[in-house]
CSV table of C-alpha atoms and ligand atoms in Angstrom, one decimal:
chain,number,residue,atom,x,y,z
I,118,MET,CA,0.0,0.0,0.0
I,119,GLU,CA,1.1,3.6,-0.7
I,120,ARG,CA,1.2,4.6,2.9
I,121,SER,CA,1.9,8.3,2.5
I,122,MET,CA,-1.3,8.6,0.4
I,123,HIS,CA,-3.2,6.7,3.0
I,124,GLN,CA,-2.0,8.9,5.7
I,125,ARG,CA,-2.9,12.2,4.0
I,126,PRO,CA,-6.0,13.6,5.6
I,127,GLU,CA,-7.1,15.5,2.5
I,128,PHE,CA,-7.3,12.2,0.5
I,129,TRP,CA,-9.8,10.8,3.1
I,130,ARG,CA,-11.7,14.1,3.1
I,131,VAL,CA,-12.2,13.6,-0.7
I,132,ALA,CA,-13.3,10.0,-0.1
I,133,GLN,CA,-15.8,11.3,2.6
I,134,ARG,CA,-17.2,14.0,0.3
I,135,THR,CA,-17.5,11.4,-2.5
I,136,CYS,CA,-19.9,9.5,-0.2
I,137,ILE,CA,-22.2,12.5,-0.1
I,138,ILE,CA,-22.2,12.9,-3.9
I,139,ALA,CA,-22.8,9.1,-4.3
I,140,ALA,CA,-25.6,9.1,-1.7
I,141,ALA,CA,-27.3,12.1,-3.4
I,142,VAL,CA,-27.1,10.2,-6.7
I,143,ASP,CA,-28.7,7.1,-5.1
I,144,ILE,CA,-31.5,9.1,-3.6
I,145,ALA,CA,-32.2,10.5,-7.1
I,146,PHE,CA,-32.2,6.9,-8.4
I,147,PHE,CA,-34.6,5.8,-5.7
I,148,GLY,CA,-37.2,8.2,-7.1
I,149,ILE,CA,-36.4,7.4,-10.7
I,150,PHE,CA,-36.8,3.6,-10.1
I,151,LEU,CA,-40.0,4.0,-8.1
I,152,TYR,CA,-41.3,6.1,-11.0
I,153,LEU,CA,-40.2,3.4,-13.5
I,154,ASN,CA,-41.9,0.7,-11.4
I,155,SER,CA,-38.7,-1.2,-10.6
I,156,PRO,CA,-39.0,-1.6,-6.8
I,157,ILE,CA,-36.0,-4.0,-6.4
I,158,LEU,CA,-33.7,-1.3,-7.9
I,159,ALA,CA,-35.4,1.4,-5.9
I,160,TRP,CA,-34.7,-0.5,-2.6
I,161,VAL,CA,-31.1,-1.3,-3.8
I,162,ASN,CA,-30.6,2.4,-3.8
I,163,VAL,CA,-31.9,2.8,-0.2
I,164,VAL,CA,-29.4,0.1,0.9
I,165,SER,CA,-26.7,2.1,-1.0
I,166,VAL,CA,-27.6,5.3,0.7
I,167,VAL,CA,-27.3,3.6,4.1
I,168,MET,CA,-23.9,2.1,3.1
I,169,TYR,CA,-22.7,5.6,2.1
I,170,ALA,CA,-24.0,7.1,5.3
I,171,VAL,CA,-22.0,4.5,7.3
I,172,ALA,CA,-18.9,5.0,5.1
I,173,TYR,CA,-19.2,8.7,5.7
I,174,TYR,CA,-19.3,8.2,9.4
I,175,ALA,CA,-16.4,5.7,9.2
I,176,TYR,CA,-14.2,8.2,7.3
I,177,GLY,CA,-15.1,10.9,9.9
I,178,LYS,CA,-13.9,8.6,12.7
I,179,ARG,CA,-10.8,7.8,10.7
I,180,MET,CA,-11.9,4.1,10.2
I,181,ASN,CA,-10.7,4.5,6.6
I,182,GLY,CA,-10.5,0.7,5.9
I,183,LEU,CA,-14.1,0.2,6.8
I,184,GLY,CA,-15.2,3.3,4.8
I,185,THR,CA,-13.3,2.1,1.7
I,186,PHE,CA,-14.7,-1.5,2.1
I,187,LEU,CA,-18.3,-0.2,2.2
I,188,VAL,CA,-17.8,2.1,-0.8
I,189,TRP,CA,-16.2,-0.5,-2.9
I,190,THR,CA,-18.7,-3.2,-2.0
I,191,GLU,CA,-21.5,-0.8,-2.9
I,192,VAL,CA,-20.0,0.1,-6.2
I,193,ILE,CA,-19.5,-3.6,-7.2
I,194,VAL,CA,-22.9,-4.8,-6.1
I,195,HIS,CA,-24.7,-1.8,-7.6
I,196,ALA,CA,-23.0,-2.1,-10.9
I,197,THR,CA,-23.7,-5.8,-11.0
I,198,LEU,CA,-27.4,-5.5,-10.0
I,199,GLY,CA,-27.9,-2.6,-12.4
I,200,THR,CA,-26.5,-4.6,-15.3
I,201,VAL,CA,-28.2,-7.9,-14.4
I,202,LEU,CA,-31.6,-6.3,-13.8
I,203,ILE,CA,-31.9,-3.6,-16.6
I,204,GLY,CA,-29.0,-4.4,-18.8
I,205,TRP,CA,-25.5,-3.2,-19.9
I,206,ASP,CA,-27.0,-0.2,-21.7
I,207,SER,CA,-28.0,1.3,-18.3
I,208,GLY,CA,-24.4,2.3,-18.0
I,209,PHE,CA,-24.1,1.3,-14.3
I,210,HIS,CA,-20.8,-0.5,-15.2
I,211,TYR,CA,-19.1,2.9,-15.8
I,212,TYR,CA,-18.9,3.3,-12.0
I,213,LEU,CA,-16.4,0.4,-11.9
I,214,LEU,CA,-14.0,2.5,-13.9
I,215,MET,CA,-13.7,4.8,-10.8
I,216,PHE,CA,-11.6,2.0,-9.3
I,217,ILE,CA,-8.8,2.6,-11.8
I,218,PRO,CA,-7.5,5.9,-10.4
I,219,ALA,CA,-8.4,4.7,-6.9
I,220,LEU,CA,-6.3,1.5,-7.2
I,221,ALA,CA,-3.5,3.3,-9.0
I,222,VAL,CA,-3.0,5.6,-6.0
I,223,THR,CA,-3.8,3.2,-3.1
I,224,MET,CA,-1.9,0.1,-4.3
I,225,ARG,CA,1.5,-0.7,-5.6
I,226,GLY,CA,3.4,-3.2,-7.6
I,227,THR,CA,2.0,-6.7,-8.1
I,228,ALA,CA,-1.0,-6.1,-5.9
I,229,ALA,CA,-2.0,-3.1,-8.0
I,230,VAL,CA,-1.6,-5.1,-11.3
I,231,VAL,CA,-3.6,-8.1,-9.9
I,232,ALA,CA,-6.4,-5.8,-8.7
I,233,LEU,CA,-6.5,-4.0,-12.0
I,234,VAL,CA,-6.6,-7.2,-14.0
I,235,ALA,CA,-9.3,-8.6,-11.8
I,236,LEU,CA,-11.3,-5.4,-12.3
I,237,TRP,CA,-10.9,-5.7,-16.1
I,238,ALA,CA,-12.0,-9.4,-16.0
I,239,PHE,CA,-15.0,-8.5,-13.9
I,240,TYR,CA,-15.9,-5.7,-16.2
I,241,LEU,CA,-15.7,-8.0,-19.3
I,242,ALA,CA,-17.7,-10.7,-17.4
I,243,LEU,CA,-20.5,-8.2,-16.8
I,244,TYR,CA,-20.4,-7.3,-20.5
I,245,PHE,CA,-20.7,-11.0,-21.6
I,246,LEU,CA,-23.3,-11.8,-19.0
I,247,ASP,CA,-25.5,-9.3,-20.8
I,248,PHE,CA,-25.3,-11.4,-24.0
I,249,TRP,CA,-25.9,-14.7,-22.1
I,250,GLN,CA,-28.6,-13.5,-19.8
I,251,PRO,CA,-31.1,-10.8,-21.0
I,252,PRO,CA,-32.1,-8.2,-18.4
I,253,LEU,CA,-34.3,-9.6,-15.6
I,254,GLN,CA,-36.4,-6.4,-15.2
I,255,PRO,CA,-36.1,-4.5,-18.5
I,256,ILE,CA,-37.3,-0.9,-18.7
I,257,GLY,CA,-38.5,1.1,-21.7
I,258,ALA,CA,-35.9,2.2,-24.3
I,259,ASN,CA,-36.3,6.0,-23.5
I,260,ALA,CA,-35.9,5.4,-19.8
I,261,LEU,CA,-32.9,3.2,-20.4
I,262,LEU,CA,-31.3,6.0,-22.5
I,263,GLY,CA,-32.1,8.6,-19.8
I,264,ILE,CA,-30.5,6.4,-17.1
I,265,HIS,CA,-27.5,5.8,-19.4
I,266,ILE,CA,-27.0,9.6,-20.0
I,267,PHE,CA,-27.4,10.3,-16.3
I,268,ASN,CA,-24.8,7.7,-15.3
I,269,VAL,CA,-22.4,9.0,-17.9
I,270,ALA,CA,-22.8,12.5,-16.5
I,271,VAL,CA,-22.3,11.4,-12.9
I,272,VAL,CA,-19.1,9.4,-13.8
I,273,PHE,CA,-17.8,12.5,-15.8
I,274,ALA,CA,-18.4,14.7,-12.8
I,275,MET,CA,-16.7,12.3,-10.4
I,276,PHE,CA,-13.6,11.9,-12.6
I,277,SER,CA,-13.4,15.6,-13.0
I,278,TYR,CA,-13.5,16.0,-9.2
I,279,LEU,CA,-10.8,13.4,-8.8
I,280,GLY,CA,-8.7,15.0,-11.5
I,281,PHE,CA,-8.8,18.4,-9.9
I,282,PHE,CA,-8.1,17.0,-6.5
I,283,TYR,CA,-5.0,15.2,-7.8
I,284,ALA,CA,-3.8,18.3,-9.6
I,285,LYS,CA,-4.3,20.4,-6.5
I,286,SER,CA,-2.5,17.8,-4.3
I,287,ILE,CA,0.5,17.8,-6.7
I,288,THR,CA,0.7,21.6,-6.7
I,289,SER,CA,0.6,21.8,-3.0
I,290,ALA,CA,3.1,19.0,-2.6
I,291,ASN,CA,5.5,20.8,-5.0
I,292,ARG,CA,5.0,24.0,-3.0
I,293,LYS,CA,5.9,22.2,0.2
I,294,LEU,CA,9.0,20.5,-1.4
I,295,ASN,CA,10.2,23.8,-2.8
I,296,ARG,CA,9.9,25.4,0.6
I,297,LEU,CA,11.7,22.5,2.3
I,298,ALA,CA,14.5,22.8,-0.3
I,299,SER,CA,14.9,26.6,0.1
I,300,VAL,CA,14.2,27.4,3.7
I,301,ASP,CA,16.2,26.7,6.9
I,302,GLU,CA,13.8,24.8,9.3
I,303,LEU,CA,15.1,26.4,12.5
I,304,THR,CA,15.2,30.0,11.5
I,305,GLN,CA,12.7,30.0,8.6
I,306,LEU,CA,15.3,32.1,6.7
I,307,TYR,CA,16.6,31.1,3.2
I,308,ASN,CA,19.1,28.3,3.4
I,309,ARG,CA,22.6,28.8,1.9
I,310,ARG,CA,21.7,27.3,-1.5
I,311,GLN,CA,18.6,29.5,-2.0
I,312,ALA,CA,20.3,32.7,-0.5
I,313,ARG,CA,23.1,32.2,-2.9
I,314,ALA,CA,20.8,31.8,-5.9
I,315,LEU,CA,18.8,34.9,-5.0
I,316,ALA,CA,21.9,36.9,-4.3
I,317,GLU,CA,23.3,36.0,-7.7
I,318,THR,CA,20.1,37.1,-9.4
I,319,GLU,CA,20.2,40.4,-7.5
I,320,LEU,CA,23.8,41.0,-8.5
I,321,SER,CA,23.1,40.6,-12.2
I,322,ARG,CA,20.2,43.0,-11.8
I,323,ALA,CA,22.5,45.5,-10.1
I,324,ASP,CA,24.9,45.1,-13.0
I,325,ARG,CA,22.1,46.0,-15.4
I,326,THR,CA,20.7,48.9,-13.3
I,327,SER,CA,24.1,50.2,-11.9
I,328,LEU,CA,22.4,50.5,-8.5
I,329,PRO,CA,24.5,49.7,-5.4
I,330,VAL,CA,24.2,46.4,-3.6
I,331,ALA,CA,25.8,45.6,-0.2
I,332,LEU,CA,26.5,42.3,1.5
I,333,ILE,CA,26.6,41.7,5.2
I,334,LEU,CA,28.0,38.6,6.9
I,335,LEU,CA,26.9,38.3,10.6
I,336,ASP,CA,28.4,35.8,12.9
I,337,ILE,CA,27.3,35.2,16.5
I,338,ASP,CA,30.2,35.6,19.0
I,339,HIS,CA,31.4,32.7,21.1
I,340,PHE,CA,28.3,30.7,20.1
I,341,LYS,CA,30.0,27.5,21.1
I,342,LEU,CA,30.2,28.8,24.6
I,343,ILE,CA,26.5,29.6,24.6
I,344,ASN,CA,25.8,26.0,23.6
I,345,ASP,CA,28.2,24.6,26.2
I,346,VAL,CA,27.0,26.7,29.1
I,347,TYR,CA,23.3,27.1,28.5
I,348,GLY,CA,22.6,24.0,26.3
I,349,HIS,CA,21.9,23.3,22.7
I,350,ASP,CA,18.2,24.3,23.0
I,351,LYS,CA,19.2,27.7,24.3
I,352,GLY,CA,21.6,28.0,21.3
I,353,ASP,CA,18.7,27.1,18.9
I,354,HIS,CA,16.5,29.7,20.6
I,355,VAL,CA,19.2,32.4,20.1
I,356,LEU,CA,19.5,31.5,16.4
I,357,GLU,CA,15.7,31.6,16.0
I,358,TYR,CA,15.4,34.9,17.8
I,359,ILE,CA,18.3,36.6,16.0
I,360,ALA,CA,16.6,35.6,12.7
I,361,LYS,CA,13.5,37.4,14.1
I,362,ILE,CA,15.5,40.5,15.0
I,363,MET,CA,17.0,40.6,11.5
I,364,LYS,CA,13.6,40.2,9.9
I,365,GLY,CA,12.3,43.0,12.0
I,366,GLU,CA,15.2,45.4,11.3
I,367,LEU,CA,15.4,44.7,7.5
I,368,ARG,CA,13.3,45.5,4.5
I,369,GLN,CA,10.9,43.1,2.8
I,370,HIS,CA,13.1,42.7,-0.3
I,371,ASP,CA,16.4,42.3,1.6
I,372,ILE,CA,17.7,38.7,1.2
I,373,ILE,CA,18.4,37.0,4.5
I,374,GLY,CA,19.9,33.6,4.6
I,375,ARG,CA,21.4,31.2,7.2
I,376,TRP,CA,24.9,30.8,5.7
I,377,GLY,CA,26.2,28.3,8.2
I,378,GLY,CA,25.7,27.2,11.8
I,379,GLU,CA,25.8,30.6,13.5
I,380,GLU,CA,26.6,32.7,10.5
I,381,PHE,CA,24.1,34.7,8.4
I,382,MET,CA,24.3,36.4,5.0
I,383,ILE,CA,22.3,39.4,4.2
I,384,LEU,CA,22.1,41.0,0.7
I,385,LEU,CA,20.9,44.6,0.7
I,386,PRO,CA,19.7,45.7,-2.8
I,387,GLU,CA,19.9,49.5,-3.6
I,388,THR,CA,22.2,50.0,-0.6
I,389,ASP,CA,25.7,51.5,-0.6
I,390,LEU,CA,28.5,50.7,1.9
I,391,ALA,CA,27.8,53.6,4.2
I,392,HIS,CA,24.1,52.8,4.5
I,393,ALA,CA,24.9,49.1,5.0
I,394,GLU,CA,27.3,50.0,7.8
I,395,TYR,CA,24.5,52.0,9.4
I,396,ILE,CA,22.1,48.9,9.1
I,397,GLY,CA,24.9,46.6,10.4
I,398,GLU,CA,25.3,48.8,13.4
I,399,ARG,CA,21.5,48.7,14.0
I,400,LEU,CA,21.6,44.9,13.9
I,401,ARG,CA,24.6,44.6,16.1
I,402,SER,CA,23.0,47.0,18.7
I,403,ALA,CA,19.6,45.2,18.6
I,404,ILE,CA,21.2,41.8,19.3
I,405,SER,CA,23.5,43.0,22.0
I,406,SER,CA,20.9,45.0,23.8
I,407,TYR,CA,18.2,42.3,23.8
I,408,ALA,CA,17.6,40.8,27.3
I,409,TRP,CA,18.4,37.1,26.7
I,410,GLY,CA,16.9,35.6,29.9
I,411,THR,CA,18.3,32.2,31.1
I,412,ASP,CA,17.3,29.5,33.6
I,413,LEU,CA,20.5,30.3,35.6
I,414,GLY,CA,18.9,33.5,37.0
I,415,HIS,CA,21.1,36.0,35.0
I,416,ASP,CA,20.8,37.5,31.5
I,417,LEU,CA,22.9,36.0,28.8
I,418,GLN,CA,25.1,38.4,26.8
I,419,VAL,CA,24.8,37.7,23.1
I,420,THR,CA,26.8,39.7,20.6
I,421,ALA,CA,27.5,39.4,16.9
I,422,SER,CA,30.4,40.5,14.7
I,423,ILE,CA,29.6,41.9,11.3
I,424,GLY,CA,31.6,42.3,8.0
I,425,ILE,CA,30.3,44.3,5.1
I,426,SER,CA,31.3,44.9,1.5
I,427,GLN,CA,29.8,46.6,-1.5
I,428,HIS,CA,29.3,45.0,-5.0
I,429,LYS,CA,31.6,46.3,-7.8
I,430,GLU,CA,30.4,46.2,-11.4
I,431,ASN,CA,30.5,42.7,-12.9
I,432,GLU,CA,32.0,41.3,-9.8
I,433,THR,CA,31.1,37.7,-8.8
I,434,LEU,CA,29.2,36.8,-5.6
I,435,ASN,CA,32.3,34.9,-4.4
I,436,ARG,CA,34.5,37.9,-4.7
I,437,LEU,CA,32.0,40.1,-2.9
I,438,LEU,CA,31.7,37.4,-0.2
I,439,LYS,CA,35.4,37.2,0.1
I,440,ARG,CA,35.6,40.9,1.0
I,441,ALA,CA,32.7,40.7,3.5
I,442,ASP,CA,34.4,37.6,5.1
I,443,THR,CA,37.7,39.5,5.5
I,444,ALA,CA,35.7,42.4,7.1
I,445,LEU,CA,34.1,39.9,9.4
I,446,TYR,CA,37.5,38.4,10.3
I,447,MET,CA,38.6,42.0,11.1
I,448,SER,CA,35.6,42.5,13.4
I,449,LYS,CA,36.4,39.2,15.2
I,450,SER,CA,40.1,39.9,15.6
I,451,GLU,CA,39.5,43.4,16.8
I,452,GLY,CA,37.5,42.2,19.8
I,453,ARG,CA,34.1,41.1,18.4
I,454,ASN,CA,30.7,42.8,18.8
I,455,ARG,CA,31.6,45.3,16.1
I,456,VAL,CA,30.9,46.2,12.5
I,457,THR,CA,33.6,46.5,9.8
I,458,ALA,CA,32.8,47.8,6.3
I,459,ILE,CA,35.5,47.7,3.7
I,460,HIS,CA,35.9,48.8,0.1
I,461,GLU,CA,39.1,46.8,-0.4
I,462,ILE,CA,40.8,44.0,1.4
I,463,PRO,CA,43.7,45.5,3.3
I,464,LYS,CA,47.1,44.5,1.7
I,465,HIS,CA,48.3,42.5,4.7
I,466,LEU,CA,45.1,40.3,4.6
I,467,VAL,CA,45.1,39.6,0.8
I,468,THR,CA,45.4,35.8,0.4
I,469,ASN,CA,45.3,35.4,-3.4
W,627,GTP,N1,22.4,25.2,19.0
W,627,GTP,C1,22.9,25.1,17.8
W,627,GTP,N2,24.3,25.2,17.7
W,627,GTP,C2,24.8,25.2,16.4
W,627,GTP,C3,24.0,25.0,15.3
W,627,GTP,N3,24.8,25.0,14.2
W,627,GTP,C4,26.0,25.2,14.6
W,627,GTP,N4,26.1,25.3,16.0
W,627,GTP,C5,27.2,25.4,16.9
W,627,GTP,O1,27.8,26.7,16.7
W,627,GTP,C6,29.2,26.6,17.2
W,627,GTP,C7,30.1,27.5,16.4
W,627,GTP,O2,31.3,27.5,17.1
W,627,GTP,P1,32.6,28.2,16.5
W,627,GTP,O3,32.7,28.0,15.0
W,627,GTP,O4,33.8,27.7,17.3
W,627,GTP,O5,32.4,29.7,16.7
W,627,GTP,P2,32.1,30.6,18.0
W,627,GTP,O6,32.0,29.8,19.2
W,627,GTP,O7,30.8,31.4,17.7
W,627,GTP,O8,33.3,31.6,18.0
W,627,GTP,P3,33.6,32.9,17.2
W,627,GTP,O9,32.8,32.8,15.9
W,627,GTP,O10,35.0,32.9,17.0
W,627,GTP,O11,33.1,34.0,18.1
W,627,GTP,C8,29.5,25.1,17.3
W,627,GTP,O12,29.6,24.7,18.6
W,627,GTP,C9,28.3,24.4,16.6
W,627,GTP,O13,28.1,23.2,17.2
W,627,GTP,C10,22.6,24.9,15.5
W,627,GTP,O14,21.8,24.8,14.6
W,627,GTP,N5,22.1,25.0,16.8
């Protein structure tokens, strides 16, 4: 069995809603068959409505196996009785085709193939039964045509509903996957891969528009010590909250990414070095002045070191990062909890 599909609540909500549609169709048939003077088929529909009502209740109580058993039994018995009593031309056999997409998503491998072949054999058996055994309770040609058209319409509507449901599920699953692939779970900031991709796009835009772009690297000071003294959970909390502080201090279109464990990358479009330095100072001050309470009865002092560089025309992201990284190194080596913004890497720090 495809377990993930079975565990998805929206799949079962669709199954449950299908019970309402099917019961409504059967209530309509109850009236139609009474009118056509076919009491057996009329009462078959009453039994069907009861089965769908129980299946609806079962799905609501998460007894999905029972719900599915009732629905499938109803469809098979109803299709068989409809064909045997008023003939193949009634179109009740079309409902069996609904099993194809249902089986395809709920079964796998050999079991799915066996079930589909059995369905196909059953479908053909009903067809040939109609040759061998004429309808037991034939109805007039016009009534038969009307029922045929009605059944075709219902099956069309059900397939359309299923089709749209699957399309919607795929879109929402893709959206979730994209989010998982691009967002850091702890901080809800872009992960390194996505931040890099967005930053590269922003740099090529800046090359076209000649507008300034600045890059900030922010690294929490002595983070290992925070983990060691206050615990990993406290460390996680600090990371989460620093992400919140950054989101609060920055603009909507600034790109904020978790670059590594306790390091963040921020790309500031339409921002020059002086302005970025001002923003960096604002971030540094917001982090160091926040009251980081602890279980140990005293406040924790959290600070961050910041390095900033400004993009030069046609420069790659790696070169821009290299300058910001050097600036960050300077902040760390000059005592931490400070902001360094550089236009060029100082000669004594040039490594290549
Ligand atoms: N709680 C927590 N810790 C993390 C996470 N990712 C990385 N770390 C820790 O971050 C610490 C980083 O330590 P270092 O690279 O030595 O840096 P530091 O202690 O901040 O020192 P400086 O950067 O030099 O100020 C390591 O102990 C990692 O285990 C995380 O997601 N959660």
